[in-house]
Amino acid sequence: MKFNISLLVLAIVLNNVRCSTGEFSPTSNHRFTPEAVIHQLSEQIRFLIRSGDIDNGIPVLDPYEFQWKQLNLGVEQIFSADVNITKAKATGLGNYKLQHFDFSKNEISIAVNIEIPLLQFNSEYYELNGSIYEAIPIKGQGIAYIEVHNTSLWGKIYLKQSEDGKSILLDKIGEPEFKIERIVSRTQFDNNIDGVISSMVEELLADYLTRFNNYIATAYIDKIVGYLNPTLDKFDNWNVIAVLLVDNQDNGGADN
Ligand SMILES: *[C@@H]1O[C@H](CO)[C@@H](O)[C@H](O)[C@H]1NC(C)=O
Ligand SMILES: *[C@@H]1O[C@H](CO)[C@@H](O)[C@H](O)[C@H]1NC(C)=O
Ligand SMILES: *[C@@H]1O[C@H](CO)[C@@H](O)[C@H](O)[C@H]1NC(C)=O
């Protein structure tokens, strides 16, 4: 068992000892509130994002660094581009805040609102070749530098048990939405209209993405679920959720 469940349970128990003003009984189920369990899961995820897990093939995601990557970006017919990126670094993912969540025992779902204060991306050199509406060609190259300020994410995460019964998998994510407050770009484009592009990005891109967020999120969400599940399958942590599904459990009215 790679995911350290006993540590997790210990942390939950300690957390509840600290939070509890009344008597504490380690055998009573009702101390495993959805709040405590989900907060601990969230901290485990943050730790994974910041430290990675070599045994399970999870790279460090904050900071996420790479020497070279070829990407194919696309949003249906709106935008598509081939991008080559050299010596890049992305930071900020690990600073996410779990603003609000609601656990439903009946659906085995968690409705969440997550905020990421600041995401930063830079690369020493990039080359982009693409088009807008398959009609307007765009090309760019040079240094890339982008800041994404105050991203909010919403969705209802439906969980399911893996076939061997050991892991928490994602079933689907319902009603995915996001909102971006501001995008700041100091990306070189063609050395002629870099300033124009940067201010267009700053004035239009965050609003544009936010306006079409539903469409964009829906287009990508199944891919994200499909991408995450093989990794989640490596962690034997379904018993964390099982604790919350016990009947006759007082979970503080958070169930709905
Ligand atoms: C990206 O790199 C590959 C391999 O070096 C090259 O064939 C391709 O043309 C490059 N694409 C862009 C958009 O620069
Ligand atoms: C860029 O795109 C155009 C048209 O889509 C294509 O003809 C050209 O080969 C591409 N160049 C690179 C470097 O990928
Ligand atoms: C995010 O929003 C908060 C509150 O509105 C603001 O104080 C903060 O400066 C913003 N952060 C960034 C990185 O823009």
PDB file of N, CA and C in Angstrom, residues 29-116:
ATOM      1  N   ASN A  29     -17.365   6.343  15.097  1.00  0.00           N
ATOM      2  CA  ASN A  29     -17.259   6.703  13.697  1.00  0.00           C
ATOM      3  C   ASN A  29     -17.515   8.169  13.422  1.00  0.00           C
ATOM      4  N   HIS A  30     -18.360   8.765  14.222  1.00  0.00           N
ATOM      5  CA  HIS A  30     -18.844  10.087  13.827  1.00  0.00           C
ATOM      6  C   HIS A  30     -17.774  11.170  13.896  1.00  0.00           C
ATOM      7  N   ARG A  31     -16.569  10.838  14.357  1.00  0.00           N
ATOM      8  CA  ARG A  31     -15.486  11.828  14.300  1.00  0.00           C
ATOM      9  C   ARG A  31     -14.894  11.914  12.889  1.00  0.00           C
ATOM     10  N   PHE A  32     -15.126  10.899  12.059  1.00  0.00           N
ATOM     11  CA  PHE A  32     -14.619  10.948  10.683  1.00  0.00           C
ATOM     12  C   PHE A  32     -15.595  11.744   9.827  1.00  0.00           C
ATOM     13  N   THR A  33     -15.617  13.022  10.039  1.00  0.00           N
ATOM     14  CA  THR A  33     -16.566  13.845   9.302  1.00  0.00           C
ATOM     15  C   THR A  33     -16.070  14.008   7.873  1.00  0.00           C
ATOM     16  N   PRO A  34     -16.989  14.247   6.922  1.00  0.00           N
ATOM     17  CA  PRO A  34     -16.554  14.530   5.551  1.00  0.00           C
ATOM     18  C   PRO A  34     -15.567  15.692   5.508  1.00  0.00           C
ATOM     19  N   GLU A  35     -15.769  16.692   6.375  1.00  0.00           N
ATOM     20  CA  GLU A  35     -14.881  17.860   6.388  1.00  0.00           C
ATOM     21  C   GLU A  35     -13.437  17.428   6.674  1.00  0.00           C
ATOM     22  N   ALA A  36     -13.265  16.627   7.728  1.00  0.00           N
ATOM     23  CA  ALA A  36     -11.913  16.216   8.122  1.00  0.00           C
ATOM     24  C   ALA A  36     -11.288  15.335   7.047  1.00  0.00           C
ATOM     25  N   VAL A  37     -12.055  14.381   6.530  1.00  0.00           N
ATOM     26  CA  VAL A  37     -11.516  13.439   5.547  1.00  0.00           C
ATOM     27  C   VAL A  37     -11.129  14.166   4.258  1.00  0.00           C
ATOM     28  N   ILE A  38     -12.007  15.047   3.785  1.00  0.00           N
ATOM     29  CA  ILE A  38     -11.745  15.727   2.508  1.00  0.00           C
ATOM     30  C   ILE A  38     -10.588  16.719   2.656  1.00  0.00           C
ATOM     31  N   HIS A  39     -10.494  17.384   3.804  1.00  0.00           N
ATOM     32  CA  HIS A  39      -9.338  18.264   4.027  1.00  0.00           C
ATOM     33  C   HIS A  39      -8.033  17.482   4.003  1.00  0.00           C
ATOM     34  N   GLN A  40      -8.051  16.296   4.612  1.00  0.00           N
ATOM     35  CA  GLN A  40      -6.826  15.490   4.619  1.00  0.00           C
ATOM     36  C   GLN A  40      -6.488  14.986   3.212  1.00  0.00           C
ATOM     37  N   LEU A  41      -7.498  14.551   2.467  1.00  0.00           N
ATOM     38  CA  LEU A  41      -7.256  14.129   1.079  1.00  0.00           C
ATOM     39  C   LEU A  41      -6.655  15.280   0.282  1.00  0.00           C
ATOM     40  N   SER A  42      -7.200  16.476   0.486  1.00  0.00           N
ATOM     41  CA  SER A  42      -6.729  17.653  -0.237  1.00  0.00           C
ATOM     42  C   SER A  42      -5.263  17.948   0.101  1.00  0.00           C
ATOM     43  N   GLU A  43      -4.898  17.799   1.373  1.00  0.00           N
ATOM     44  CA  GLU A  43      -3.499  18.042   1.756  1.00  0.00           C
ATOM     45  C   GLU A  43      -2.568  16.978   1.172  1.00  0.00           C
ATOM     46  N   GLN A  44      -3.070  15.731   1.072  1.00  0.00           N
ATOM     47  CA  GLN A  44      -2.281  14.667   0.434  1.00  0.00           C
ATOM     48  C   GLN A  44      -2.029  14.996  -1.036  1.00  0.00           C
ATOM     49  N   ILE A  45      -3.069  15.505  -1.705  1.00  0.00           N
ATOM     50  CA  ILE A  45      -2.940  15.864  -3.120  1.00  0.00           C
ATOM     51  C   ILE A  45      -1.946  17.016  -3.278  1.00  0.00           C
ATOM     52  N   ARG A  46      -2.028  17.999  -2.371  1.00  0.00           N
ATOM     53  CA  ARG A  46      -1.098  19.132  -2.426  1.00  0.00           C
ATOM     54  C   ARG A  46       0.347  18.642  -2.256  1.00  0.00           C
ATOM     55  N   PHE A  47       0.535  17.706  -1.328  1.00  0.00           N
ATOM     56  CA  PHE A  47       1.869  17.143  -1.090  1.00  0.00           C
ATOM     57  C   PHE A  47       2.384  16.444  -2.350  1.00  0.00           C
ATOM     58  N   LEU A  48       1.481  15.664  -3.012  1.00  0.00           N
ATOM     59  CA  LEU A  48       1.863  14.984  -4.260  1.00  0.00           C
ATOM     60  C   LEU A  48       2.240  15.979  -5.341  1.00  0.00           C
ATOM     61  N   ILE A  49       1.464  17.063  -5.469  1.00  0.00           N
ATOM     62  CA  ILE A  49       1.730  18.084  -6.483  1.00  0.00           C
ATOM     63  C   ILE A  49       3.106  18.703  -6.251  1.00  0.00           C
ATOM     64  N   ARG A  50       3.455  18.933  -4.982  1.00  0.00           N
ATOM     65  CA  ARG A  50       4.718  19.614  -4.670  1.00  0.00           C
ATOM     66  C   ARG A  50       5.914  18.671  -4.617  1.00  0.00           C
ATOM     67  N   SER A  51       5.668  17.386  -4.319  1.00  0.00           N
ATOM     68  CA  SER A  51       6.788  16.461  -4.132  1.00  0.00           C
ATOM     69  C   SER A  51       6.868  15.370  -5.187  1.00  0.00           C
ATOM     70  N   GLY A  52       5.763  15.131  -5.910  1.00  0.00           N
ATOM     71  CA  GLY A  52       5.738  14.037  -6.872  1.00  0.00           C
ATOM     72  C   GLY A  52       5.788  12.701  -6.153  1.00  0.00           C
ATOM     73  N   ASP A  53       5.782  11.620  -6.921  1.00  0.00           N
ATOM     74  CA  ASP A  53       5.858  10.274  -6.354  1.00  0.00           C
ATOM     75  C   ASP A  53       6.523   9.406  -7.414  1.00  0.00           C
ATOM     76  N   ILE A  54       7.833   9.244  -7.257  1.00  0.00           N
ATOM     77  CA  ILE A  54       8.626   8.552  -8.285  1.00  0.00           C
ATOM     78  C   ILE A  54       8.112   7.129  -8.489  1.00  0.00           C
ATOM     79  N   ASP A  55       7.795   6.428  -7.375  1.00  0.00           N
ATOM     80  CA  ASP A  55       7.335   5.031  -7.466  1.00  0.00           C
ATOM     81  C   ASP A  55       6.106   4.898  -8.351  1.00  0.00           C
ATOM     82  N   ASN A  56       5.228   5.899  -8.282  1.00  0.00           N
ATOM     83  CA  ASN A  56       3.978   5.818  -9.043  1.00  0.00           C
ATOM     84  C   ASN A  56       4.004   6.660 -10.313  1.00  0.00           C
ATOM     85  N   GLY A  57       5.210   7.105 -10.687  1.00  0.00           N
ATOM     86  CA  GLY A  57       5.358   7.830 -11.944  1.00  0.00           C
ATOM     87  C   GLY A  57       4.688   9.196 -11.974  1.00  0.00           C
ATOM     88  N   ILE A  58       4.562   9.834 -10.787  1.00  0.00           N
ATOM     89  CA  ILE A  58       3.961  11.170 -10.763  1.00  0.00           C
ATOM     90  C   ILE A  58       5.078  12.206 -10.631  1.00  0.00           C
ATOM     91  N   PRO A  59       5.223  13.079 -11.631  1.00  0.00           N
ATOM     92  CA  PRO A  59       6.281  14.081 -11.541  1.00  0.00           C
ATOM     93  C   PRO A  59       5.894  15.200 -10.561  1.00  0.00           C
ATOM     94  N   VAL A  60       6.877  15.963 -10.129  1.00  0.00           N
ATOM     95  CA  VAL A  60       6.581  17.170  -9.362  1.00  0.00           C
ATOM     96  C   VAL A  60       5.817  18.127 -10.285  1.00  0.00           C
ATOM     97  N   LEU A  61       4.666  18.603  -9.837  1.00  0.00           N
ATOM     98  CA  LEU A  61       3.839  19.464 -10.694  1.00  0.00           C
ATOM     99  C   LEU A  61       3.927  20.936 -10.303  1.00  0.00           C
ATOM    100  N   ASP A  62       4.540  21.223  -9.151  1.00  0.00           N
ATOM    101  CA  ASP A  62       4.738  22.617  -8.755  1.00  0.00           C
ATOM    102  C   ASP A  62       6.043  22.718  -7.987  1.00  0.00           C
ATOM    103  N   PRO A  63       7.116  23.224  -8.586  1.00  0.00           N
ATOM    104  CA  PRO A  63       7.205  23.718  -9.960  1.00  0.00           C
ATOM    105  C   PRO A  63       7.286  22.561 -10.972  1.00  0.00           C
ATOM    106  N   TYR A  64       6.640  22.748 -12.121  1.00  0.00           N
ATOM    107  CA  TYR A  64       6.701  21.778 -13.200  1.00  0.00           C
ATOM    108  C   TYR A  64       7.678  22.293 -14.245  1.00  0.00           C
ATOM    109  N   GLU A  65       8.761  21.541 -14.460  1.00  0.00           N
ATOM    110  CA  GLU A  65       9.792  22.022 -15.382  1.00  0.00           C
ATOM    111  C   GLU A  65      10.043  20.998 -16.472  1.00  0.00           C
ATOM    112  N   PHE A  66      10.302  21.459 -17.678  1.00  0.00           N
ATOM    113  CA  PHE A  66      10.694  20.521 -18.730  1.00  0.00           C
ATOM    114  C   PHE A  66      11.626  21.189 -19.737  1.00  0.00           C
ATOM    115  N   GLN A  67      12.415  20.364 -20.427  1.00  0.00           N
ATOM    116  CA  GLN A  67      13.411  20.859 -21.378  1.00  0.00           C
ATOM    117  C   GLN A  67      12.803  21.129 -22.748  1.00  0.00           C
ATOM    118  N   TRP A  68      11.912  20.244 -23.196  1.00  0.00           N
ATOM    119  CA  TRP A  68      11.329  20.413 -24.522  1.00  0.00           C
ATOM    120  C   TRP A  68      10.018  19.661 -24.602  1.00  0.00           C
ATOM    121  N   LYS A  69       9.038  20.267 -25.201  1.00  0.00           N
ATOM    122  CA  LYS A  69       7.748  19.606 -25.391  1.00  0.00           C
ATOM    123  C   LYS A  69       7.110  20.103 -26.669  1.00  0.00           C
ATOM    124  N   GLN A  70       6.431  19.208 -27.340  1.00  0.00           N
ATOM    125  CA  GLN A  70       5.649  19.584 -28.506  1.00  0.00           C
ATOM    126  C   GLN A  70       4.188  19.382 -28.133  1.00  0.00           C
ATOM    127  N   LEU A  71       3.406  20.453 -28.187  1.00  0.00           N
ATOM    128  CA  LEU A  71       2.001  20.376 -27.792  1.00  0.00           C
ATOM    129  C   LEU A  71       1.106  20.656 -28.979  1.00  0.00           C
ATOM    130  N   ASN A  72      -0.080  20.086 -28.889  1.00  0.00           N
ATOM    131  CA  ASN A  72      -1.097  20.406 -29.867  1.00  0.00           C
ATOM    132  C   ASN A  72      -2.282  20.973 -29.109  1.00  0.00           C
ATOM    133  N   LEU A  73      -2.446  22.298 -29.188  1.00  0.00           N
ATOM    134  CA  LEU A  73      -3.535  22.933 -28.464  1.00  0.00           C
ATOM    135  C   LEU A  73      -4.724  23.092 -29.390  1.00  0.00           C
ATOM    136  N   GLY A  74      -5.915  22.937 -28.833  1.00  0.00           N
ATOM    137  CA  GLY A  74      -7.074  23.138 -29.688  1.00  0.00           C
ATOM    138  C   GLY A  74      -8.340  23.267 -28.884  1.00  0.00           C
ATOM    139  N   VAL A  75      -9.206  24.163 -29.280  1.00  0.00           N
ATOM    140  CA  VAL A  75     -10.537  24.270 -28.710  1.00  0.00           C
ATOM    141  C   VAL A  75     -11.508  24.159 -29.883  1.00  0.00           C
ATOM    142  N   GLU A  76     -11.935  22.934 -30.145  1.00  0.00           N
ATOM    143  CA  GLU A  76     -12.847  22.644 -31.259  1.00  0.00           C
ATOM    144  C   GLU A  76     -12.463  23.456 -32.496  1.00  0.00           C
ATOM    145  N   GLN A  77     -13.443  24.171 -33.082  1.00  0.00           N
ATOM    146  CA  GLN A  77     -13.125  24.929 -34.290  1.00  0.00           C
ATOM    147  C   GLN A  77     -12.597  26.339 -34.011  1.00  0.00           C
ATOM    148  N   ILE A  78     -12.561  26.717 -32.712  1.00  0.00           N
ATOM    149  CA  ILE A  78     -12.223  28.104 -32.404  1.00  0.00           C
ATOM    150  C   ILE A  78     -10.736  28.378 -32.623  1.00  0.00           C
ATOM    151  N   PHE A  79      -9.908  27.458 -32.132  1.00  0.00           N
ATOM    152  CA  PHE A  79      -8.475  27.731 -32.101  1.00  0.00           C
ATOM    153  C   PHE A  79      -7.700  26.427 -32.184  1.00  0.00           C
ATOM    154  N   SER A  80      -6.678  26.387 -32.993  1.00  0.00           N
ATOM    155  CA  SER A  80      -5.790  25.223 -32.940  1.00  0.00           C
ATOM    156  C   SER A  80      -4.366  25.664 -33.231  1.00  0.00           C
ATOM    157  N   ALA A  81      -3.402  25.019 -32.610  1.00  0.00           N
ATOM    158  CA  ALA A  81      -2.011  25.413 -32.803  1.00  0.00           C
ATOM    159  C   ALA A  81      -1.059  24.295 -32.426  1.00  0.00           C
ATOM    160  N   ASP A  82       0.040  24.205 -33.163  1.00  0.00           N
ATOM    161  CA  ASP A  82       1.166  23.372 -32.771  1.00  0.00           C
ATOM    162  C   ASP A  82       2.167  24.273 -32.077  1.00  0.00           C
ATOM    163  N   VAL A  83       2.625  23.855 -30.927  1.00  0.00           N
ATOM    164  CA  VAL A  83       3.570  24.673 -30.181  1.00  0.00           C
ATOM    165  C   VAL A  83       4.762  23.818 -29.771  1.00  0.00           C
ATOM    166  N   ASN A  84       5.962  24.340 -30.008  1.00  0.00           N
ATOM    167  CA  ASN A  84       7.174  23.727 -29.467  1.00  0.00           C
ATOM    168  C   ASN A  84       7.685  24.634 -28.361  1.00  0.00           C
ATOM    169  N   ILE A  85       7.958  24.037 -27.212  1.00  0.00           N
ATOM    170  CA  ILE A  85       8.359  24.831 -26.053  1.00  0.00           C
ATOM    171  C   ILE A  85       9.690  24.296 -25.523  1.00  0.00           C
ATOM    172  N   THR A  86      10.637  25.225 -25.276  1.00  0.00           N
ATOM    173  CA  THR A  86      11.967  24.836 -24.792  1.00  0.00           C
ATOM    174  C   THR A  86      12.233  25.459 -23.431  1.00  0.00           C
ATOM    175  N   LYS A  87      12.786  24.686 -22.499  1.00  0.00           N
ATOM    176  CA  LYS A  87      13.186  25.150 -21.151  1.00  0.00           C
ATOM    177  C   LYS A  87      12.063  25.939 -20.481  1.00  0.00           C
ATOM    178  N   ALA A  88      11.055  25.205 -20.006  1.00  0.00           N
ATOM    179  CA  ALA A  88       9.872  25.858 -19.452  1.00  0.00           C
ATOM    180  C   ALA A  88       9.684  25.523 -17.979  1.00  0.00           C
ATOM    181  N   LYS A  89       8.944  26.394 -17.318  1.00  0.00           N
ATOM    182  CA  LYS A  89       8.657  26.208 -15.894  1.00  0.00           C
ATOM    183  C   LYS A  89       7.270  26.765 -15.595  1.00  0.00           C
ATOM    184  N   ALA A  90       6.447  25.966 -14.902  1.00  0.00           N
ATOM    185  CA  ALA A  90       5.118  26.426 -14.480  1.00  0.00           C
ATOM    186  C   ALA A  90       5.032  26.302 -12.971  1.00  0.00           C
ATOM    187  N   THR A  91       4.508  27.330 -12.315  1.00  0.00           N
ATOM    188  CA  THR A  91       4.395  27.297 -10.854  1.00  0.00           C
ATOM    189  C   THR A  91       3.008  27.743 -10.401  1.00  0.00           C
ATOM    190  N   GLY A  92       2.645  27.380  -9.195  1.00  0.00           N
ATOM    191  CA  GLY A  92       1.438  27.926  -8.556  1.00  0.00           C
ATOM    192  C   GLY A  92       0.336  26.921  -8.278  1.00  0.00           C
ATOM    193  N   LEU A  93       0.367  25.770  -8.950  1.00  0.00           N
ATOM    194  CA  LEU A  93      -0.721  24.801  -8.803  1.00  0.00           C
ATOM    195  C   LEU A  93      -0.890  24.343  -7.351  1.00  0.00           C
ATOM    196  N   GLY A  94       0.247  24.152  -6.674  1.00  0.00           N
ATOM    197  CA  GLY A  94       0.201  23.642  -5.297  1.00  0.00           C
ATOM    198  C   GLY A  94      -0.379  24.621  -4.285  1.00  0.00           C
ATOM    199  N   ASN A  95      -0.581  25.875  -4.708  1.00  0.00           N
ATOM    200  CA  ASN A  95      -1.150  26.871  -3.792  1.00  0.00           C
ATOM    201  C   ASN A  95      -2.664  26.952  -3.869  1.00  0.00           C
ATOM    202  N   TYR A  96      -3.276  25.941  -4.489  1.00  0.00           N
ATOM    203  CA  TYR A  96      -4.739  25.990  -4.616  1.00  0.00           C
ATOM    204  C   TYR A  96      -5.401  26.016  -3.241  1.00  0.00           C
ATOM    205  N   LYS A  97      -6.582  26.624  -3.201  1.00  0.00           N
ATOM    206  CA  LYS A  97      -7.350  26.666  -1.950  1.00  0.00           C
ATOM    207  C   LYS A  97      -8.686  25.997  -2.172  1.00  0.00           C
ATOM    208  N   LEU A  98      -9.003  25.077  -1.286  1.00  0.00           N
ATOM    209  CA  LEU A  98     -10.304  24.437  -1.325  1.00  0.00           C
ATOM    210  C   LEU A  98     -11.261  25.392  -0.617  1.00  0.00           C
ATOM    211  N   GLN A  99     -11.991  26.194  -1.388  1.00  0.00           N
ATOM    212  CA  GLN A  99     -12.817  27.251  -0.798  1.00  0.00           C
ATOM    213  C   GLN A  99     -14.074  26.695  -0.143  1.00  0.00           C
ATOM    214  N   HIS A 100     -14.654  25.702  -0.826  1.00  0.00           N
ATOM    215  CA  HIS A 100     -15.948  25.208  -0.360  1.00  0.00           C
ATOM    216  C   HIS A 100     -16.147  23.809  -0.913  1.00  0.00           C
ATOM    217  N   PHE A 101     -16.742  22.927  -0.127  1.00  0.00           N
ATOM    218  CA  PHE A 101     -17.121  21.633  -0.694  1.00  0.00           C
ATOM    219  C   PHE A 101     -18.330  21.077   0.036  1.00  0.00           C
ATOM    220  N   ASP A 102     -19.008  20.176  -0.650  1.00  0.00           N
ATOM    221  CA  ASP A 102     -20.229  19.572  -0.151  1.00  0.00           C
ATOM    222  C   ASP A 102     -20.185  18.101  -0.509  1.00  0.00           C
ATOM    223  N   PHE A 103     -20.134  17.256   0.495  1.00  0.00           N
ATOM    224  CA  PHE A 103     -20.074  15.818   0.230  1.00  0.00           C
ATOM    225  C   PHE A 103     -21.486  15.253   0.229  1.00  0.00           C
ATOM    226  N   SER A 104     -21.831  14.488  -0.783  1.00  0.00           N
ATOM    227  CA  SER A 104     -23.122  13.802  -0.808  1.00  0.00           C
ATOM    228  C   SER A 104     -22.890  12.301  -0.688  1.00  0.00           C
ATOM    229  N   LYS A 105     -23.415  11.744   0.400  1.00  0.00           N
ATOM    230  CA  LYS A 105     -23.246  10.318   0.641  1.00  0.00           C
ATOM    231  C   LYS A 105     -24.031   9.498  -0.379  1.00  0.00           C
ATOM    232  N   ASN A 106     -25.229   9.970  -0.725  1.00  0.00           N
ATOM    233  CA  ASN A 106     -26.078   9.224  -1.664  1.00  0.00           C
ATOM    234  C   ASN A 106     -25.430   9.113  -3.039  1.00  0.00           C
ATOM    235  N   GLU A 107     -24.886  10.241  -3.512  1.00  0.00           N
ATOM    236  CA  GLU A 107     -24.313  10.251  -4.864  1.00  0.00           C
ATOM    237  C   GLU A 107     -22.833   9.842  -4.868  1.00  0.00           C
ATOM    238  N   ILE A 108     -22.222   9.787  -3.693  1.00  0.00           N
ATOM    239  CA  ILE A 108     -20.767   9.684  -3.542  1.00  0.00           C
ATOM    240  C   ILE A 108     -20.107  10.751  -4.431  1.00  0.00           C
ATOM    241  N   SER A 109     -20.525  11.976  -4.166  1.00  0.00           N
ATOM    242  CA  SER A 109     -19.982  13.083  -4.959  1.00  0.00           C
ATOM    243  C   SER A 109     -19.494  14.187  -4.022  1.00  0.00           C
ATOM    244  N   ILE A 110     -18.591  14.986  -4.543  1.00  0.00           N
ATOM    245  CA  ILE A 110     -18.125  16.160  -3.809  1.00  0.00           C
ATOM    246  C   ILE A 110     -18.251  17.363  -4.739  1.00  0.00           C
ATOM    247  N   ALA A 111     -19.129  18.293  -4.374  1.00  0.00           N
ATOM    248  CA  ALA A 111     -19.220  19.547  -5.131  1.00  0.00           C
ATOM    249  C   ALA A 111     -18.131  20.462  -4.576  1.00  0.00           C
ATOM    250  N   VAL A 112     -17.265  20.959  -5.449  1.00  0.00           N
ATOM    251  CA  VAL A 112     -16.135  21.747  -4.951  1.00  0.00           C
ATOM    252  C   VAL A 112     -16.027  23.105  -5.627  1.00  0.00           C
ATOM    253  N   ASN A 113     -15.427  24.030  -4.893  1.00  0.00           N
ATOM    254  CA  ASN A 113     -14.985  25.309  -5.450  1.00  0.00           C
ATOM    255  C   ASN A 113     -13.523  25.469  -5.032  1.00  0.00           C
ATOM    256  N   ILE A 114     -12.661  25.536  -6.051  1.00  0.00           N
ATOM    257  CA  ILE A 114     -11.220  25.633  -5.812  1.00  0.00           C
ATOM    258  C   ILE A 114     -10.722  26.949  -6.393  1.00  0.00           C
ATOM    259  N   GLU A 115      -9.839  27.631  -5.669  1.00  0.00           N
ATOM    260  CA  GLU A 115      -9.253  28.869  -6.184  1.00  0.00           C
ATOM    261  C   GLU A 115      -7.739  28.699  -6.290  1.00  0.00           C
ATOM    262  N   ILE A 116      -7.200  29.157  -7.414  1.00  0.00           N
ATOM    263  CA  ILE A 116      -5.741  29.158  -7.581  1.00  0.00           C
ATOM    264  C   ILE A 116      -5.325  30.626  -7.722  1.00  0.00           C
TER     265      ILE A 116
END
